[in-house]
Each structure stands twice: as C-alpha cells, then as structure tokens.
Coordinates of C-alpha atoms in Angstrom, one line a residue:
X1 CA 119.0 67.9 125.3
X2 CA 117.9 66.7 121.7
X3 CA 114.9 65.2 123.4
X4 CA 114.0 68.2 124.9
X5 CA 114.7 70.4 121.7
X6 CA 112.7 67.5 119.7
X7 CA 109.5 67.9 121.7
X8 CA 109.1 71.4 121.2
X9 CA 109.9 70.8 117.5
X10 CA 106.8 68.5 117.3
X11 CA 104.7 70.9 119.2
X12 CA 105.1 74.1 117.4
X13 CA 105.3 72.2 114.2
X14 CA 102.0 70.4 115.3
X15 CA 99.4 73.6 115.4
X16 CA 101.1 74.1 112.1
X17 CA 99.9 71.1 110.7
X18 CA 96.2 71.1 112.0
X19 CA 95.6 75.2 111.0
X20 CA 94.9 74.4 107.3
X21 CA 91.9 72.2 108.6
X22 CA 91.0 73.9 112.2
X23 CA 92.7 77.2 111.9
X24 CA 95.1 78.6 114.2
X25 CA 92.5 78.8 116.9
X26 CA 92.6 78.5 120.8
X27 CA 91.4 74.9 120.0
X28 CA 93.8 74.2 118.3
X29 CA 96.3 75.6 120.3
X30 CA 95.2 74.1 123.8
X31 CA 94.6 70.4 122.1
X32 CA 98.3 70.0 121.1
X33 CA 99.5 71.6 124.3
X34 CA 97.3 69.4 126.3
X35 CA 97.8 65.8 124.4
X36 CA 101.3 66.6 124.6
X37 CA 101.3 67.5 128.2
X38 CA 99.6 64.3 129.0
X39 CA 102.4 62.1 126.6
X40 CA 105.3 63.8 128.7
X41 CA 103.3 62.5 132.0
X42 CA 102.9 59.2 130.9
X43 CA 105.6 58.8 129.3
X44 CA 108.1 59.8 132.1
X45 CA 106.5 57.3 134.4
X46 CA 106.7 54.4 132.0
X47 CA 110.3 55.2 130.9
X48 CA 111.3 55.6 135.4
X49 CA 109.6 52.0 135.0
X50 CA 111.0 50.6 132.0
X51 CA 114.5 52.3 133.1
X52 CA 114.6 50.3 136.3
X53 CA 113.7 47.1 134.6
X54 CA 116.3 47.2 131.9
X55 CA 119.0 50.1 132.9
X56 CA 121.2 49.3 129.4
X57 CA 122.4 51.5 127.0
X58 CA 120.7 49.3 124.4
X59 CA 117.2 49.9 125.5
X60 CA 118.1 53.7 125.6
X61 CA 119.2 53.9 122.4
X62 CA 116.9 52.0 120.9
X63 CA 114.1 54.2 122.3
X64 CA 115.5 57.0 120.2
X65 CA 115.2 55.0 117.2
X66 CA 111.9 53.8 118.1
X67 CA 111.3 57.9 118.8
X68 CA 112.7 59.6 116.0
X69 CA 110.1 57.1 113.7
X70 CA 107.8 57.8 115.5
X71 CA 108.4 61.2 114.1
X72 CA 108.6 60.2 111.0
X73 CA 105.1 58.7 110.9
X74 CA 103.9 62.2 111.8
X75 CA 104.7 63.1 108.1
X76 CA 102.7 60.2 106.6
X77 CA 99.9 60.8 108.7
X78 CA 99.8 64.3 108.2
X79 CA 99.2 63.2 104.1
X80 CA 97.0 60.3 104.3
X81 CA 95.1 60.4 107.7
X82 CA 94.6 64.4 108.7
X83 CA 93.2 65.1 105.0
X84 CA 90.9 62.0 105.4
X85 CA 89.3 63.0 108.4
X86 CA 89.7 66.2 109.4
X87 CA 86.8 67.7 107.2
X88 CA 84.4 65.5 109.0
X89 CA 85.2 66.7 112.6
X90 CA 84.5 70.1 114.3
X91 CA 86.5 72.7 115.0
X92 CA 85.8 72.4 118.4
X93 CA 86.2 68.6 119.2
X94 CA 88.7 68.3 115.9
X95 CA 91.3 69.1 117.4
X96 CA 91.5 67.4 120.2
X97 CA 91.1 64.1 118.4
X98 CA 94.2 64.3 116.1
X99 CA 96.4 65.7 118.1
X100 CA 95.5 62.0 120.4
X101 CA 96.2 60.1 116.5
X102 CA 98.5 62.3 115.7
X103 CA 101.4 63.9 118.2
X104 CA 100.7 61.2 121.2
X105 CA 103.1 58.9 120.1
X106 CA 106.0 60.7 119.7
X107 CA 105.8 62.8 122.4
X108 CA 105.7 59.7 124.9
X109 CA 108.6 58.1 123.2
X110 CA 110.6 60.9 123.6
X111 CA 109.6 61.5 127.3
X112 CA 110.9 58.1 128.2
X113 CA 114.1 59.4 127.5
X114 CA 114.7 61.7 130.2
X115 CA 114.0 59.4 132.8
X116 CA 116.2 56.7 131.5
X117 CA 119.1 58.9 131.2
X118 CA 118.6 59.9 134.6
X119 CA 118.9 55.9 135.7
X120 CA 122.3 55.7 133.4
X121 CA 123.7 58.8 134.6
X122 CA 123.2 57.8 138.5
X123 CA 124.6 54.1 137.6
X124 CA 127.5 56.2 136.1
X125 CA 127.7 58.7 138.7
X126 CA 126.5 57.2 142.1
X127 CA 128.8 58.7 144.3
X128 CA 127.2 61.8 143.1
X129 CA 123.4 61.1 143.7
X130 CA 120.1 61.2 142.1
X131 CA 119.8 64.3 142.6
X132 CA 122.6 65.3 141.0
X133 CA 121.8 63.0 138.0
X134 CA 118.1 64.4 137.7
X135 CA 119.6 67.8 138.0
X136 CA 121.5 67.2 135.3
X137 CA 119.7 65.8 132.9
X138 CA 116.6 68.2 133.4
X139 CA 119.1 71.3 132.9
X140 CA 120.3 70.1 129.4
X141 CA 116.7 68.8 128.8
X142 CA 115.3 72.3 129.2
X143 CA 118.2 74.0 127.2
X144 CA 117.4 71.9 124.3
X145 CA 113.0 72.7 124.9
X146 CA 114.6 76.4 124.8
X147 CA 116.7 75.7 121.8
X148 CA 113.7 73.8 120.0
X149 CA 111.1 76.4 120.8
X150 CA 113.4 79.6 119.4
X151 CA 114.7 78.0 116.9
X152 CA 111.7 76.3 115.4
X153 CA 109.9 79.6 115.5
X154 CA 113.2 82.0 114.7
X155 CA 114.5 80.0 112.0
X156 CA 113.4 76.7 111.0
X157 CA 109.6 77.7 110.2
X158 CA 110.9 80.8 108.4
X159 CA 113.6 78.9 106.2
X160 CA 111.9 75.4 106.0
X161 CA 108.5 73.9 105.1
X162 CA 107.1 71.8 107.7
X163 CA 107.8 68.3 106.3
X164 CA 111.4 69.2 106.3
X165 CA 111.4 70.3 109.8
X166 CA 109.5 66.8 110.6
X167 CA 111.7 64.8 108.3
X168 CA 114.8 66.7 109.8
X169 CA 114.1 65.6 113.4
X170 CA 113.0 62.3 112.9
X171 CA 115.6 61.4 110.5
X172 CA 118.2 63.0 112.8
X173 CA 117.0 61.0 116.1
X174 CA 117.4 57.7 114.2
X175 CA 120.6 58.6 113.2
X176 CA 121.2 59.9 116.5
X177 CA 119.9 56.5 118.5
X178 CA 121.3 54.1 115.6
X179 CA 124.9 55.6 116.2
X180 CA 124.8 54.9 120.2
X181 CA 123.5 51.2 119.4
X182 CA 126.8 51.1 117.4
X183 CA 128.8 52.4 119.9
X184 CA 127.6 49.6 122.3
X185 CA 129.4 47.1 120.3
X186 CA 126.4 44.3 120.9
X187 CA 125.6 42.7 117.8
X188 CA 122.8 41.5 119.1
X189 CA 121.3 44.6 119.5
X190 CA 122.5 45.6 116.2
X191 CA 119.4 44.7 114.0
X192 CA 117.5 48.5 115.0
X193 CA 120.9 50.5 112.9
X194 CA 119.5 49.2 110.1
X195 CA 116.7 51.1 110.2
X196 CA 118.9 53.8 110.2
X197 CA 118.9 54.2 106.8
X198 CA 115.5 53.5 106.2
X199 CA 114.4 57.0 108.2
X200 CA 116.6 58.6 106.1
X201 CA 114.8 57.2 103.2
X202 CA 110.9 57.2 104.8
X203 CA 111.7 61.0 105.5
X204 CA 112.7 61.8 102.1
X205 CA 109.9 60.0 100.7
X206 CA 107.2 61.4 103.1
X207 CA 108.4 64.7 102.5
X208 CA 107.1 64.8 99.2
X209 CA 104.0 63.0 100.1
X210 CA 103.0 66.2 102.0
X211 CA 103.3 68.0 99.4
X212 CA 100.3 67.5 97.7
X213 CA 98.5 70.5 98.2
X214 CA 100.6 72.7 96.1
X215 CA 99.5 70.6 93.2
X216 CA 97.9 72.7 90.2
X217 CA 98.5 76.0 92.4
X218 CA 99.4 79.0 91.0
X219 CA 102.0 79.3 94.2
X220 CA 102.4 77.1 97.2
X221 CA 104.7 77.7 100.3
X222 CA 105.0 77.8 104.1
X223 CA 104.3 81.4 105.3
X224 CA 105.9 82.6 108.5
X225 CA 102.1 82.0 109.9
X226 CA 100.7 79.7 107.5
X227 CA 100.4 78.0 104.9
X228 CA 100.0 79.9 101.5
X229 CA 98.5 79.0 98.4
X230 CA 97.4 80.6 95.5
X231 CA 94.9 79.2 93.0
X232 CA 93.2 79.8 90.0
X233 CA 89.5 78.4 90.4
X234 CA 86.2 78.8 88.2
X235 CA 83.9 81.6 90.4
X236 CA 80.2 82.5 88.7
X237 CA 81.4 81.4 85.6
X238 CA 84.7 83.3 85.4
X239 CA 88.4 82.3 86.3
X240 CA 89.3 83.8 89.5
X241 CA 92.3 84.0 91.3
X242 CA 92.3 83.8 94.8
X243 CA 94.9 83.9 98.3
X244 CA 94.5 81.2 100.6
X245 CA 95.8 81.4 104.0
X246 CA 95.6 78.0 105.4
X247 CA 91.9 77.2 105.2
X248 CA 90.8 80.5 104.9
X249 CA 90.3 82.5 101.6
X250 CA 92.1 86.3 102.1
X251 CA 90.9 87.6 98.9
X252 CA 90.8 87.2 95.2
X253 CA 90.6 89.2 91.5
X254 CA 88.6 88.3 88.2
X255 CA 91.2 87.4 86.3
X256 CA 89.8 89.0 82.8
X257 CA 89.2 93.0 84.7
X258 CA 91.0 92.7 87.7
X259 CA 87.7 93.4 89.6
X260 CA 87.3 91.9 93.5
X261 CA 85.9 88.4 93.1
X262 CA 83.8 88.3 96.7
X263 CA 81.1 90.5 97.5
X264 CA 82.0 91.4 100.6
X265 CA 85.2 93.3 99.8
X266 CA 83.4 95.9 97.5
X267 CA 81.8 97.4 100.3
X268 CA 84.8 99.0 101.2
X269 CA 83.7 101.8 99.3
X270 CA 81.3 102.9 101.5
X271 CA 83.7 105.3 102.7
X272 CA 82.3 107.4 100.2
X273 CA 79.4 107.7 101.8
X274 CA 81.2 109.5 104.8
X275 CA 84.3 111.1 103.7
X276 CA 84.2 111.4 99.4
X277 CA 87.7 113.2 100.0
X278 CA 90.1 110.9 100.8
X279 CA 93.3 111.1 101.1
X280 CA 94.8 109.5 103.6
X281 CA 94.1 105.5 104.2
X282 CA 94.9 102.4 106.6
X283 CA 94.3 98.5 105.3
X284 CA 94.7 96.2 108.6
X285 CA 95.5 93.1 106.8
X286 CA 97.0 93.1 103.1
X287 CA 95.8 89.3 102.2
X288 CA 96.1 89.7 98.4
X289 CA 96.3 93.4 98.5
X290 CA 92.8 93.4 96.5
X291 CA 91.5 96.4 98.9
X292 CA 94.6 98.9 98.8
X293 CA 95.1 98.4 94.9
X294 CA 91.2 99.8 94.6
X295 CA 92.1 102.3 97.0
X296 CA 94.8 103.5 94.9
X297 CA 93.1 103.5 91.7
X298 CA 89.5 104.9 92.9
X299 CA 91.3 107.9 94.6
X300 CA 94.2 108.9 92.8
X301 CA 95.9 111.4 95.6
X302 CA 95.7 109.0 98.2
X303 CA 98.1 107.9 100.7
X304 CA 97.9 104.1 101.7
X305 CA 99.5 102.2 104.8
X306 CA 99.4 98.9 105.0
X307 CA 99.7 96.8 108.5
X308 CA 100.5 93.1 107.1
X309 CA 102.3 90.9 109.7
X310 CA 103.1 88.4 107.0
X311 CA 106.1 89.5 104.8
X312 CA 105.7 87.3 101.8
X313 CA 102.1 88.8 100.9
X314 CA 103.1 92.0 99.4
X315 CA 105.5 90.4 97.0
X316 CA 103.0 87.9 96.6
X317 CA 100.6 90.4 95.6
X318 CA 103.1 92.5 93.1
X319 CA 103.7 88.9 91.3
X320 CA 100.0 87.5 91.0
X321 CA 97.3 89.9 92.3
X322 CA 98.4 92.8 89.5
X323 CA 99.3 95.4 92.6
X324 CA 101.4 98.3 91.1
X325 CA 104.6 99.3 92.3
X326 CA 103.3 102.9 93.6
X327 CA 105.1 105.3 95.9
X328 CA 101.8 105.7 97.2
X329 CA 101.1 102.6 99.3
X330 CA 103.5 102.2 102.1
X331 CA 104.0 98.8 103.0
X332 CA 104.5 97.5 107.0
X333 CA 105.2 94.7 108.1
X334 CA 103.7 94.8 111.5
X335 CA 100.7 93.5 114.1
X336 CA 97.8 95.9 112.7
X337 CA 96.8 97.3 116.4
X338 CA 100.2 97.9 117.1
X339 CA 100.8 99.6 114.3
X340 CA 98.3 102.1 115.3
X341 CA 98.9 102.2 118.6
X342 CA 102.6 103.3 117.1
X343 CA 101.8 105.7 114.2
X344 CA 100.4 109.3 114.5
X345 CA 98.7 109.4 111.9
X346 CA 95.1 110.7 111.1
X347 CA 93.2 108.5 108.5
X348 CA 90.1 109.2 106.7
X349 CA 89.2 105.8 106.4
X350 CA 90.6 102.0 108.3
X351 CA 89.7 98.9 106.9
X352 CA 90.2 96.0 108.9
X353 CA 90.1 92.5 107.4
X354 CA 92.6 90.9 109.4
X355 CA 91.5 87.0 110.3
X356 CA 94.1 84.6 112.0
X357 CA 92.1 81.6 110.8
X358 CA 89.2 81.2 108.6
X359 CA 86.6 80.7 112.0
X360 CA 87.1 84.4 113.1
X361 CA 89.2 87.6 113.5
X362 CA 91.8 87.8 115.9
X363 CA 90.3 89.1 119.4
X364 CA 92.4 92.1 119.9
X365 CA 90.5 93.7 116.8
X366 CA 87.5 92.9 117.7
X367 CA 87.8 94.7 121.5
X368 CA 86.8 97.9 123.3
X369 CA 90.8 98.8 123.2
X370 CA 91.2 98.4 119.7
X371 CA 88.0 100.3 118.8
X372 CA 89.0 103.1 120.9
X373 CA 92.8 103.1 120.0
X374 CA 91.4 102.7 116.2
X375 CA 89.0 106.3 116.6
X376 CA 91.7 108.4 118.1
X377 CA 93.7 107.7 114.5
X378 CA 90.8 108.6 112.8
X379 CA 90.2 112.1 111.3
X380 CA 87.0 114.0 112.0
X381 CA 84.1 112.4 110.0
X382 CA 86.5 109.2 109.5
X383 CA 85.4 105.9 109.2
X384 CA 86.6 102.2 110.3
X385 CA 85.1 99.7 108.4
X386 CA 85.6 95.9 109.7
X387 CA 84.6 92.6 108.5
X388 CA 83.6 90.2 111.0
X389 CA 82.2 86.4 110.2
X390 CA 79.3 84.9 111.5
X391 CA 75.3 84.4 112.3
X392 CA 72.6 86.0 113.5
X393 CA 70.3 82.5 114.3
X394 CA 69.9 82.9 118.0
X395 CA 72.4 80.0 119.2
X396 CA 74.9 81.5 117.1
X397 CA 74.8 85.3 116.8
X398 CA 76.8 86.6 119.5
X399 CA 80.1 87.4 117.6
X400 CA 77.6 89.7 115.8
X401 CA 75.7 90.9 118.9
X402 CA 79.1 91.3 120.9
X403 CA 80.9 93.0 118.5
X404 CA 77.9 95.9 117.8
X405 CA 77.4 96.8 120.9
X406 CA 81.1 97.0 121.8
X407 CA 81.1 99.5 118.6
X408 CA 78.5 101.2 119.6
X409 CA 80.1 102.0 123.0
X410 CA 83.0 103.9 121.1
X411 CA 81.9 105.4 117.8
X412 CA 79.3 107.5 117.9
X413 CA 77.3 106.2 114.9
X414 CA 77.9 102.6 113.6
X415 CA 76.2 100.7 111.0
X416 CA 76.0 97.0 110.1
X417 CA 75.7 95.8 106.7
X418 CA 75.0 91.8 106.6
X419 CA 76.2 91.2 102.6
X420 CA 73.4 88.0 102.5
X421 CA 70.6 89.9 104.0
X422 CA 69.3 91.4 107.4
X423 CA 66.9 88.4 108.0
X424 CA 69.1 85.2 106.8
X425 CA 70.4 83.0 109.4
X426 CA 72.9 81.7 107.1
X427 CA 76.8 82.5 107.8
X428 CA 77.5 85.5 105.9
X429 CA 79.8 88.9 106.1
X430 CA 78.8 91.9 108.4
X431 CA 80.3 95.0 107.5
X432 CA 80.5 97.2 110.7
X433 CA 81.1 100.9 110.0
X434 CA 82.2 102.9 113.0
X435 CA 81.5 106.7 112.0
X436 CA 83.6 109.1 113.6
X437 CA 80.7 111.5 113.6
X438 CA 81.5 115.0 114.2
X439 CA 77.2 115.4 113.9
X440 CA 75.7 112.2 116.1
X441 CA 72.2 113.0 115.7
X442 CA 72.5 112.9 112.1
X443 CA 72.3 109.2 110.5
X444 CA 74.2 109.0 106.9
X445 CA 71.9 108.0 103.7
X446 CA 73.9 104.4 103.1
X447 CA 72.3 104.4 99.0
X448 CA 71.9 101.0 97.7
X449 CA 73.6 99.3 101.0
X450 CA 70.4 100.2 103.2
X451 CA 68.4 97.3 102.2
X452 CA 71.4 95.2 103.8
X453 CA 71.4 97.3 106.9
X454 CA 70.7 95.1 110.0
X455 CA 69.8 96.7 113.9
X456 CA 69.2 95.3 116.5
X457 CA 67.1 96.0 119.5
X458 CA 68.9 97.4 122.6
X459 CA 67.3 95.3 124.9
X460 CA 68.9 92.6 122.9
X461 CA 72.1 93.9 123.2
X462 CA 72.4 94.0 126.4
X463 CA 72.5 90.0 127.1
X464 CA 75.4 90.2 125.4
X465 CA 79.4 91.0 126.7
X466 CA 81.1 93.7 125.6
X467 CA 84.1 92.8 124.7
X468 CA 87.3 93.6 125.9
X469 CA 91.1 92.5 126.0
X470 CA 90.6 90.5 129.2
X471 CA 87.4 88.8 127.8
X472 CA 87.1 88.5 124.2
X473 CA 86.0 85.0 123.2
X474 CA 85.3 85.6 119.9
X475 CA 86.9 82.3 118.3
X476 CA 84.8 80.2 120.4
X477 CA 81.5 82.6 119.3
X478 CA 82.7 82.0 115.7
X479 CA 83.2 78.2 116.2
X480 CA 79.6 77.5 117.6
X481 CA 78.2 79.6 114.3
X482 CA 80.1 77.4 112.4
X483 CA 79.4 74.3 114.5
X484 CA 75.9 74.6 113.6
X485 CA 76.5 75.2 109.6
X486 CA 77.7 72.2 109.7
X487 CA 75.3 70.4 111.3
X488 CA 72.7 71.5 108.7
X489 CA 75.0 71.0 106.4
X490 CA 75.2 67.4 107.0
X491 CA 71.4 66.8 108.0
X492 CA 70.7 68.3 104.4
X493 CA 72.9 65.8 102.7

C-alpha cells in the first residue's frame, strides 16, 4: 500500500518539479506519465525475477531502503542537475529527458515491491494460492495509488512545498524498510538500518538545497498550481516588480507610479475604443491584479469580477502589487470559462490573460466554445480582449492563424494588435479584440494602435484549424514558435 501511495506521490510531485522550466504542458505531463509507466513495467518484471531468486524478507526490506533513497536523490537532483540543464533542452524533447534522469529510478525501485510481496505472501499463504496473494497485494497497492493521488493533490501540495513532500516520502520509506530489516533479527543484514538515519538527515538537508530560488525574492512559495515568486528586478532602467508563475511572468508594476511594467497589458484600454461607458467588467486571470486595479481607477463606477483559480494571488496582490481593498472588485476563486458558463452576467468588456504555463494559454480559452460562451456574456457593443503568445514566421504562426480565424467565426468584428509590429517574425503579444458589434459593416477607428494592426488574407486562413474543444492543440503550436526562438537564439550566440 505505501508503495502504491509513494508512486503517485512521485508522479504528481514530478510535473511539479519540471513546470518552472517546461511549464505545465501536455509534454510535460505525458513524459512523466510515460517514463513512469515504463519504470512500473520493468520494474515488476525484475522484482517477479529477483523475488524468485531470493524470496527473503531481507532483500524486501532492503529494497524499500534502497527505494525511499532513491527518493531522496530526487531532491538533490531537482537542485543541482534540473537547474543545470534544463535551460538548454526544449520544451518539446525536455521533458522527456529528465523525467528518464530524474523519476526512472525510483519508480522501478518501488515497483519491485509489489511483486516481491506477492512471492512472500504466497510462501506465507500457500494453501491459499497466487491468486489470492496477487489479489491481495494489488488491492492494497491500488488503495494506497488512490490514497497518494488524492492526498498529494487535496492536501499535501496545498499544505507543503514540494521538497517536503519529497523529503517526507523518502525519509518515511527508509524508516519504513530500516524497521522490517530490524524486525528480521539478522545482523547480518543489519548494516542498511544505518542508513536509516542518514535519510532522515539527507532529507533535511536537501530540503533546503531546493530552496534556492526564493533567494533575494520579494515572496517565494508553492501555489496550489505552481510555484510563486515575486521579484524586484531592474526593467528600462527602473525597479519593477513583477509575479512569477513558475517560469512565466503574470504581470508586474513600476515601483516608483505604480504604472504596468509590460507593454502588452496597457492595451487593455482599448475598450475605450468600443464601449467609453463602462461599467461593468470581467478579468479571466488575476496574476498580480495589475489589469483590475487600472480598471478600477480609470473608471471609477465600475463593477469588476475577477475569475482566478489560484487563491493565494489576490492576497498576494493586496500585500505587494498596491491593489486596494474596494467593494468594487469581486474576487472568485474559480476556472475562468466556468465562471462564465455559471454567471449571468452582462459585461461591457472581458479580458482574458489566463496562461497555464509560460508556452501558451490554456486550450479551452482559446476555442470556438469559449469564444461563443464568452459573446453571450457580453453586452451589446462589448468587447473580449485576449492575449495570446506567439509568431507569425510561417513554421510557427498557427497559434496566431488558428486562433483568428476561430474569432472570426464568432464575433462579428475582430481585430489583432501584434505589440512588436505587424511584420516582425519575432515572438511577441497579439492582442485579439472580439467586438460584439451591434453595426458589422462598420470597422472601429483603433487611434494610435492601427499601426500595430495585423490581417491576414482569408485564403491564408483557411489552411488553418479552427479550433475547438475536441481539437485545440495550441500548446504544441506555442512550443514549435518557441522551439524555433531558440534555435536562433543559439545560432546567434
């Protein structure tokens, strides 16, 4: 059972670890499940084999030990080797190859386990049977995978940073597997209960060693979805103070006005353009709250919602982003499409700038659904206004390509303001403004934004998906954009 419930530790745990450097993609996702799948295969056949080699106690137990350190290098790796290397791998491939370095290892240690407890169990039990044995064991095994997966998720995540949850388990195994070798009264075998304390000991000590990113932060702290860290950097020669979510930066202030520090977030105001009375607003996405706060000053009667699936963010926002405490922004601590789909509310203006990980948004906001549930909670002559990452080189522009012409099949008007340029290649911010026009045919003056405006040609468009709920591959769009910024990163250098 604490096999099983280890396991799933490691797993969830795992994605955790990589998101800061890969993001929380479907790369990321599928490379731990997949290494891990492949541990659990191998390692049950080698532990059937090594089980009816040496069918001891002894050899079990020490397999714990040998497991739960395993573990335990998970934490020193995660300080010295991920950081090392990480930065020079893609987001596609990345992946893939630390969670092989990484989570291999421990996973087939503790899959040896089940099948050697099945050999002790039948030597115990034979009038019973092997099936009764495997029954067994696989019941408790899968009650404690159950146990791992909720809890890790329900409780430890929320309560615990994630080189307490590693140091936990793999301090706990070898206490676990050091206490059976005792019980076996060999003392022979009684060398690998010394190393008992020594787990204790490496897990304390790792547990600060993974620390190190908090150092000279502002804050530092697992989030319920990732990790969060707040700096104070130098930005065009002013101090700025910025949100990180894992990797990706969700905002950030001048510290000496208050003013938004990245371009891209001022164009929120070209609401203005379309409805200059507003009174009634949606932010999908709080990050540091930099959006809502200028909300609330700019329009002084106007009500703001909120849809931030991360709880911390809004106190994190009161403490070090200078939000004020105002009865007018109402706070929600919800998924931002299913807040709409929930509300009945009429907005003049949504703004979404919700991103899972720093390669793209999350592909239910970037679908025909979404758009169309998003319009019906718009007021007449509203506007949604969405951020979306990426390129418009040809190998890399059909996030960009996708995503228009998927807005253009709901809104009636919809405009595209790249924050670099029309004509750059270079990874950059398109602002897409879906108009809720209640006069199509005429096309709203966008001022000193038109020289950013980018179209595109519809015979262009239509080599590209529109996307939906059932195919929305947007992170692996993003990836490839990035994949090649990279690579002209590195042939510059």
């Amino acid at each position: 059972m604490l096999a099983g419930m280890a396991v799933l530790i490691v797993e969830i745990t795992a994605t955790r670890m990589l998101a800061p450097f890969f993001g929380n993609s479907i790369f990321t996702i599928s490379s731990v499940i997949g290494i891990v799948l492949a541990a659990l295969g191998l390692g049950y056949y080698l532990g059937g084999s090594l089980a009816d080699r040496r069918p001891s106690a002894v050899w079990f137990f020490s397999l714990i030990v040998i497991a739960g350190f395993s573990v335990l290098l998970l934490q020193f790796l995660n300080a010295v080797l991920l950081p090392g290397i990480a930065y020079k791998l893609s987001l596609i491939n990345g992946p893939l190859i630390v969670s092989l370095l990484m989570f291999f290892l421990p996973a087939l240690f503790l899959a040896m386990l089940s099948p050697f407890a099945i050999t002790l169990l039948h030597a115990r039990e034979a009038g019973r049977g092997v099936g009764h044995a495997s029954g067994l064991v696989f019941f408790w095994s899968t009650l404690g995978s159950i146990a791992g997966s909720l809890g890790t998720g329900f409780l430890l995540i929320p309560h615990w940073g994630i080189g307490s949850i590693i140091a936990g388990t793999g301090s706990g195994l070898v206490l676990l597997g050091g206490a059976g070798l005792l019980a076996t009264r060999k003392p022979q075998k009684i060398l690998p209960v010394g190393f008992v304390f020594l787990g204790l000991l490496s897990g304390i000590a790792l547990r600060h060693a993974g620390s190190s990113d908090g150092r000279g932060a502002v804050f530092a702290a697992d989030g319920l979805y990732e990790r969060i860290v707040i700096r104070d950097i130098p930005y065009r020669g002013r101090s700025a103070r910025i949100l990180l979510q894992d990797r990706n930066v969700s905002g950030g202030l001048f510290l000496d006005d208050g003013s938004m520090a990245f371009d891209y977030t001022r164009y929120f105001d070209l609401y203005r353009l379309f409805t200059p009375e507003l009174k009634t607003a949606l932010a999908i996405g709080g990050g540091a709250y930099t959006v809502p706060r200028s909300i609330l000053h700019d329009s002084p009667r106007a009500i703001v919602d909120v849809a931030e699936i991360d709880p911390s963010l809004y106190a994190l926002a009161l403490r070090y982003f200078d939000l004020p405490e105002d009865a007018r922004l109402r706070n929600h601590v919800i998924d931002g499409r299913r807040f709409l789909h929930d509300t009945q509310e009429r907005y003049d203006l949504i703004f979404s700038d919700a991103y899972r990980s720093f390669i793209s948004a999350p592909p239910q906001f970037a679908t025909l659904e979404f758009f169309r549930l998003a319009r019906s909670r718009l007021k007449e002559n509203g506007v949604l206004i969405a951020n979306f990452y990426g390129s418009l080189a040809p190998e890399s522009r059909a996030t960009i390509y996708s995503v228009f012409r998927t807005m253009r099949a709901i809104f009636p008007q919809v405009y595209v303001i790249a924050t670099v340029g029309p004509a750059s290649e270079d990874l950059q911010n398109f602002i897409f403004v879906g108009h809720n026009a209640s006069n199509p045919g005429r096309r709203v003056d966008l001022g000193r934004a038109a020289a950013l405006e980018w179209r595109a040609a519809d015979a262009l468009l239509d080599a590209y998906p529109l996307l939906t709920d059932d195919f929305a591959p947007v992170e692996y769009y993003a990836a490839n954009a990035i994949r090649r910024y990279d690579a002209i990163s590195r042939r510059a250098r």
